[in-house]
Amino acid sequence: MKTTAIYLVLALSASLVSFSGVFAQETRTITLSVDIDRLNNGNPSMACSFDTDSNTQVLDNSSPENFTILVNEEDTVIWEAFSTSGDEIDIESIQFEEVRGRAGLFSEPKLNGMGNNGKKKAKGTINKRTKGNEYKYAIEFSVDGEFFLIDPKIKVGA
């Protein structure tokens, strides 16, 4: 009977540890804001800014190219975009630079925007074995059929 109790305690402890790990993953939402009037003048970074939800730590917000957030392995990241007037803008794709010898941030190097109620957003889950790495990526978004790129960063925390 004593052996059964030990196995029961071990099984309960293991399930509690794995159960608490399930809740460690978070959903992070990155919102790209685009000033369409300034976008028509050329350089998209001059017309863009980023914001995140309250549970996402921003490491650098000095410019759109330097914008860097901190995520954890197995977090889900969602990208969405709006114009400064509130109109929805489509996220066409998110493409990550592949670095030889380093695990990719997501299962695929390119995440395509998926339609949701007529609006395209991109979504991906951070791979394991990416901890401690920083990844540069390109967001491709479209406004009135014209495509633009901007390239911020993601850092995977320890």
PDB file of C-alpha atoms in Angstrom:
ATOM      1  CA  MET A   1       0.000   0.000   0.000  1.00  0.00           C
ATOM      2  CA  LYS A   2       2.874   2.353   0.780  1.00  0.00           C
ATOM      3  CA  THR A   3       4.389   1.851  -2.717  1.00  0.00           C
ATOM      4  CA  THR A   4       1.051   2.695  -4.343  1.00  0.00           C
ATOM      5  CA  ALA A   5       0.833   5.932  -2.363  1.00  0.00           C
ATOM      6  CA  ILE A   6       4.356   6.934  -3.478  1.00  0.00           C
ATOM      7  CA  TYR A   7       3.487   6.294  -7.144  1.00  0.00           C
ATOM      8  CA  LEU A   8       0.255   8.237  -6.732  1.00  0.00           C
ATOM      9  CA  VAL A   9       2.092  11.233  -5.231  1.00  0.00           C
ATOM     10  CA  LEU A  10       4.718  11.119  -8.000  1.00  0.00           C
ATOM     11  CA  ALA A  11       2.064  10.944 -10.717  1.00  0.00           C
ATOM     12  CA  LEU A  12       0.122  13.819  -9.152  1.00  0.00           C
ATOM     13  CA  SER A  13       3.292  15.933  -8.842  1.00  0.00           C
ATOM     14  CA  ALA A  14       4.274  15.287 -12.473  1.00  0.00           C
ATOM     15  CA  SER A  15       0.811  16.191 -13.722  1.00  0.00           C
ATOM     16  CA  LEU A  16       0.779  19.429 -11.701  1.00  0.00           C
ATOM     17  CA  VAL A  17       4.152  20.462 -13.147  1.00  0.00           C
ATOM     18  CA  SER A  18       3.049  19.752 -16.723  1.00  0.00           C
ATOM     19  CA  PHE A  19      -0.355  21.338 -16.094  1.00  0.00           C
ATOM     20  CA  SER A  20       1.205  24.582 -14.843  1.00  0.00           C
ATOM     21  CA  GLY A  21       3.465  24.625 -17.923  1.00  0.00           C
ATOM     22  CA  VAL A  22       0.420  24.672 -20.177  1.00  0.00           C
ATOM     23  CA  PHE A  23      -0.625  28.019 -18.741  1.00  0.00           C
ATOM     24  CA  ALA A  24       2.853  29.512 -19.166  1.00  0.00           C
ATOM     25  CA  GLN A  25       2.223  30.090 -22.875  1.00  0.00           C
ATOM     26  CA  GLU A  26       0.658  33.406 -23.732  1.00  0.00           C
ATOM     27  CA  THR A  27      -0.867  35.024 -26.777  1.00  0.00           C
ATOM     28  CA  ARG A  28       0.971  38.181 -27.829  1.00  0.00           C
ATOM     29  CA  THR A  29      -0.721  40.624 -30.203  1.00  0.00           C
ATOM     30  CA  ILE A  30       1.339  43.064 -32.252  1.00  0.00           C
ATOM     31  CA  THR A  31      -0.596  45.890 -33.870  1.00  0.00           C
ATOM     32  CA  LEU A  32       0.872  47.768 -36.808  1.00  0.00           C
ATOM     33  CA  SER A  33      -0.518  51.294 -37.150  1.00  0.00           C
ATOM     34  CA  VAL A  34      -0.161  52.916 -40.570  1.00  0.00           C
ATOM     35  CA  ASP A  35      -0.622  56.592 -41.428  1.00  0.00           C
ATOM     36  CA  ILE A  36      -1.817  56.173 -45.011  1.00  0.00           C
ATOM     37  CA  ASP A  37      -1.200  59.838 -45.891  1.00  0.00           C
ATOM     38  CA  ARG A  38       2.472  59.530 -44.939  1.00  0.00           C
ATOM     39  CA  LEU A  39       2.743  56.055 -46.483  1.00  0.00           C
ATOM     40  CA  ASN A  40       2.043  57.426 -49.934  1.00  0.00           C
ATOM     41  CA  ASN A  41       5.185  59.538 -49.636  1.00  0.00           C
ATOM     42  CA  GLY A  42       7.459  56.500 -49.849  1.00  0.00           C
ATOM     43  CA  ASN A  43       9.432  55.014 -46.936  1.00  0.00           C
ATOM     44  CA  PRO A  44       6.938  52.841 -44.994  1.00  0.00           C
ATOM     45  CA  SER A  45       8.848  53.126 -41.707  1.00  0.00           C
ATOM     46  CA  MET A  46       8.070  56.873 -41.640  1.00  0.00           C
ATOM     47  CA  ALA A  47       4.353  56.050 -41.708  1.00  0.00           C
ATOM     48  CA  CYS A  48       4.306  53.071 -39.324  1.00  0.00           C
ATOM     49  CA  SER A  49       4.393  52.419 -35.612  1.00  0.00           C
ATOM     50  CA  PHE A  50       3.831  49.364 -33.440  1.00  0.00           C
ATOM     51  CA  ASP A  51       1.874  48.663 -30.292  1.00  0.00           C
ATOM     52  CA  THR A  52       1.355  45.503 -28.256  1.00  0.00           C
ATOM     53  CA  ASP A  53      -1.065  44.110 -25.745  1.00  0.00           C
ATOM     54  CA  SER A  54      -0.388  44.760 -22.050  1.00  0.00           C
ATOM     55  CA  ASN A  55       1.181  41.328 -21.417  1.00  0.00           C
ATOM     56  CA  THR A  56       3.957  41.837 -23.994  1.00  0.00           C
ATOM     57  CA  GLN A  57       7.273  43.411 -23.046  1.00  0.00           C
ATOM     58  CA  VAL A  58       8.708  45.829 -25.609  1.00  0.00           C
ATOM     59  CA  LEU A  59      12.527  45.875 -25.560  1.00  0.00           C
ATOM     60  CA  ASP A  60      13.009  48.625 -28.159  1.00  0.00           C
ATOM     61  CA  ASN A  61      10.482  51.027 -29.625  1.00  0.00           C
ATOM     62  CA  SER A  62      12.912  53.641 -30.963  1.00  0.00           C
ATOM     63  CA  SER A  63      11.893  53.032 -34.593  1.00  0.00           C
ATOM     64  CA  PRO A  64       9.794  50.539 -36.577  1.00  0.00           C
ATOM     65  CA  GLU A  65      12.964  48.709 -37.719  1.00  0.00           C
ATOM     66  CA  ASN A  66      14.282  48.464 -34.150  1.00  0.00           C
ATOM     67  CA  PHE A  67      10.918  47.524 -32.630  1.00  0.00           C
ATOM     68  CA  THR A  68      11.633  44.389 -30.596  1.00  0.00           C
ATOM     69  CA  ILE A  69       9.366  42.377 -28.326  1.00  0.00           C
ATOM     70  CA  LEU A  70      10.223  39.645 -25.851  1.00  0.00           C
ATOM     71  CA  VAL A  71       8.388  36.335 -26.162  1.00  0.00           C
ATOM     72  CA  ASN A  72       8.769  32.847 -24.710  1.00  0.00           C
ATOM     73  CA  GLU A  73       8.952  29.482 -26.395  1.00  0.00           C
ATOM     74  CA  GLU A  74       5.477  28.170 -27.286  1.00  0.00           C
ATOM     75  CA  ASP A  75       3.865  31.633 -27.083  1.00  0.00           C
ATOM     76  CA  THR A  76       1.437  32.472 -29.864  1.00  0.00           C
ATOM     77  CA  VAL A  77       2.020  35.732 -31.730  1.00  0.00           C
ATOM     78  CA  ILE A  78      -0.719  37.473 -33.735  1.00  0.00           C
ATOM     79  CA  TRP A  79      -0.052  40.371 -36.114  1.00  0.00           C
ATOM     80  CA  GLU A  80      -2.813  42.772 -37.108  1.00  0.00           C
ATOM     81  CA  ALA A  81      -2.832  46.200 -38.762  1.00  0.00           C
ATOM     82  CA  PHE A  82      -4.999  49.320 -38.856  1.00  0.00           C
ATOM     83  CA  SER A  83      -4.697  52.728 -40.427  1.00  0.00           C
ATOM     84  CA  THR A  84      -4.518  55.720 -38.110  1.00  0.00           C
ATOM     85  CA  SER A  85      -8.082  56.530 -39.196  1.00  0.00           C
ATOM     86  CA  GLY A  86      -9.198  53.106 -37.939  1.00  0.00           C
ATOM     87  CA  ASP A  87      -9.534  51.310 -41.278  1.00  0.00           C
ATOM     88  CA  GLU A  88      -8.367  47.706 -41.326  1.00  0.00           C
ATOM     89  CA  ILE A  89      -5.201  46.867 -43.222  1.00  0.00           C
ATOM     90  CA  ASP A  90      -4.307  43.351 -44.381  1.00  0.00           C
ATOM     91  CA  ILE A  91      -1.228  41.560 -43.107  1.00  0.00           C
ATOM     92  CA  GLU A  92      -0.188  39.594 -46.199  1.00  0.00           C
ATOM     93  CA  SER A  93       2.714  37.652 -44.651  1.00  0.00           C
ATOM     94  CA  ILE A  94       5.383  37.492 -41.967  1.00  0.00           C
ATOM     95  CA  GLN A  95       8.717  36.186 -43.228  1.00  0.00           C
ATOM     96  CA  PHE A  96      11.702  35.394 -41.011  1.00  0.00           C
ATOM     97  CA  GLU A  97      15.343  35.411 -41.956  1.00  0.00           C
ATOM     98  CA  GLU A  98      16.692  31.895 -41.657  1.00  0.00           C
ATOM     99  CA  VAL A  99      20.058  31.604 -39.936  1.00  0.00           C
ATOM    100  CA  ARG A 100      22.095  28.473 -40.579  1.00  0.00           C
ATOM    101  CA  GLY A 101      22.592  26.419 -37.431  1.00  0.00           C
ATOM    102  CA  ARG A 102      19.763  28.114 -35.552  1.00  0.00           C
ATOM    103  CA  ALA A 103      16.257  26.739 -35.037  1.00  0.00           C
ATOM    104  CA  GLY A 104      13.590  28.639 -36.932  1.00  0.00           C
ATOM    105  CA  LEU A 105      11.286  30.814 -34.870  1.00  0.00           C
ATOM    106  CA  PHE A 106       8.196  29.110 -36.297  1.00  0.00           C
ATOM    107  CA  SER A 107       7.646  25.777 -38.030  1.00  0.00           C
ATOM    108  CA  GLU A 108       7.773  27.629 -41.367  1.00  0.00           C
ATOM    109  CA  PRO A 109       9.932  30.640 -42.308  1.00  0.00           C
ATOM    110  CA  LYS A 110       6.862  32.381 -43.791  1.00  0.00           C
ATOM    111  CA  LEU A 111       3.454  32.851 -42.170  1.00  0.00           C
ATOM    112  CA  ASN A 112       0.721  33.879 -44.591  1.00  0.00           C
ATOM    113  CA  GLY A 113      -2.009  36.276 -43.543  1.00  0.00           C
ATOM    114  CA  MET A 114      -5.311  34.512 -43.115  1.00  0.00           C
ATOM    115  CA  GLY A 115      -8.685  36.154 -43.654  1.00  0.00           C
ATOM    116  CA  ASN A 116     -10.938  36.620 -40.667  1.00  0.00           C
ATOM    117  CA  ASN A 117     -14.182  38.540 -41.338  1.00  0.00           C
ATOM    118  CA  GLY A 118     -12.611  40.096 -44.430  1.00  0.00           C
ATOM    119  CA  LYS A 119      -9.402  41.137 -42.652  1.00  0.00           C
ATOM    120  CA  LYS A 120      -6.067  39.325 -42.909  1.00  0.00           C
ATOM    121  CA  LYS A 121      -4.013  38.655 -39.786  1.00  0.00           C
ATOM    122  CA  ALA A 122      -0.970  36.417 -39.337  1.00  0.00           C
ATOM    123  CA  LYS A 123      -0.494  34.001 -36.468  1.00  0.00           C
ATOM    124  CA  GLY A 124       2.254  31.625 -35.345  1.00  0.00           C
ATOM    125  CA  THR A 125       3.488  29.699 -32.315  1.00  0.00           C
ATOM    126  CA  ILE A 126       7.115  30.101 -31.198  1.00  0.00           C
ATOM    127  CA  ASN A 127       9.168  26.912 -31.596  1.00  0.00           C
ATOM    128  CA  LYS A 128      11.087  25.222 -28.825  1.00  0.00           C
ATOM    129  CA  ARG A 129      14.905  25.493 -28.919  1.00  0.00           C
ATOM    130  CA  THR A 130      14.750  29.189 -29.835  1.00  0.00           C
ATOM    131  CA  LYS A 131      15.471  30.553 -26.357  1.00  0.00           C
ATOM    132  CA  GLY A 132      18.001  33.392 -26.211  1.00  0.00           C
ATOM    133  CA  ASN A 133      17.868  34.162 -29.945  1.00  0.00           C
ATOM    134  CA  GLU A 134      16.782  37.337 -31.691  1.00  0.00           C
ATOM    135  CA  TYR A 135      15.008  37.115 -35.044  1.00  0.00           C
ATOM    136  CA  LYS A 136      14.587  39.802 -37.701  1.00  0.00           C
ATOM    137  CA  TYR A 137      11.505  39.476 -39.860  1.00  0.00           C
ATOM    138  CA  ALA A 138       9.579  41.287 -42.566  1.00  0.00           C
ATOM    139  CA  ILE A 139       5.923  42.206 -42.301  1.00  0.00           C
ATOM    140  CA  GLU A 140       4.291  42.492 -45.691  1.00  0.00           C
ATOM    141  CA  PHE A 141       1.072  44.482 -45.568  1.00  0.00           C
ATOM    142  CA  SER A 142      -1.191  45.901 -48.247  1.00  0.00           C
ATOM    143  CA  VAL A 143      -3.117  49.129 -48.612  1.00  0.00           C
ATOM    144  CA  ASP A 144      -5.477  49.480 -51.566  1.00  0.00           C
ATOM    145  CA  GLY A 145      -3.701  46.710 -53.482  1.00  0.00           C
ATOM    146  CA  GLU A 146      -0.209  48.182 -52.954  1.00  0.00           C
ATOM    147  CA  PHE A 147       2.285  46.116 -50.929  1.00  0.00           C
ATOM    148  CA  PHE A 148       4.761  47.414 -48.329  1.00  0.00           C
ATOM    149  CA  LEU A 149       7.445  45.835 -46.119  1.00  0.00           C
ATOM    150  CA  ILE A 150       8.717  46.744 -42.685  1.00  0.00           C
ATOM    151  CA  ASP A 151      11.217  44.679 -40.682  1.00  0.00           C
ATOM    152  CA  PRO A 152      11.091  44.605 -36.845  1.00  0.00           C
ATOM    153  CA  LYS A 153      12.476  41.933 -34.458  1.00  0.00           C
ATOM    154  CA  ILE A 154      11.469  39.307 -31.900  1.00  0.00           C
ATOM    155  CA  LYS A 155      13.666  38.080 -29.034  1.00  0.00           C
ATOM    156  CA  VAL A 156      12.924  34.778 -27.324  1.00  0.00           C
ATOM    157  CA  GLY A 157      13.473  35.044 -23.585  1.00  0.00           C
ATOM    158  CA  ALA A 158      15.271  32.697 -21.277  1.00  0.00           C
TER     159      ALA A 158
END
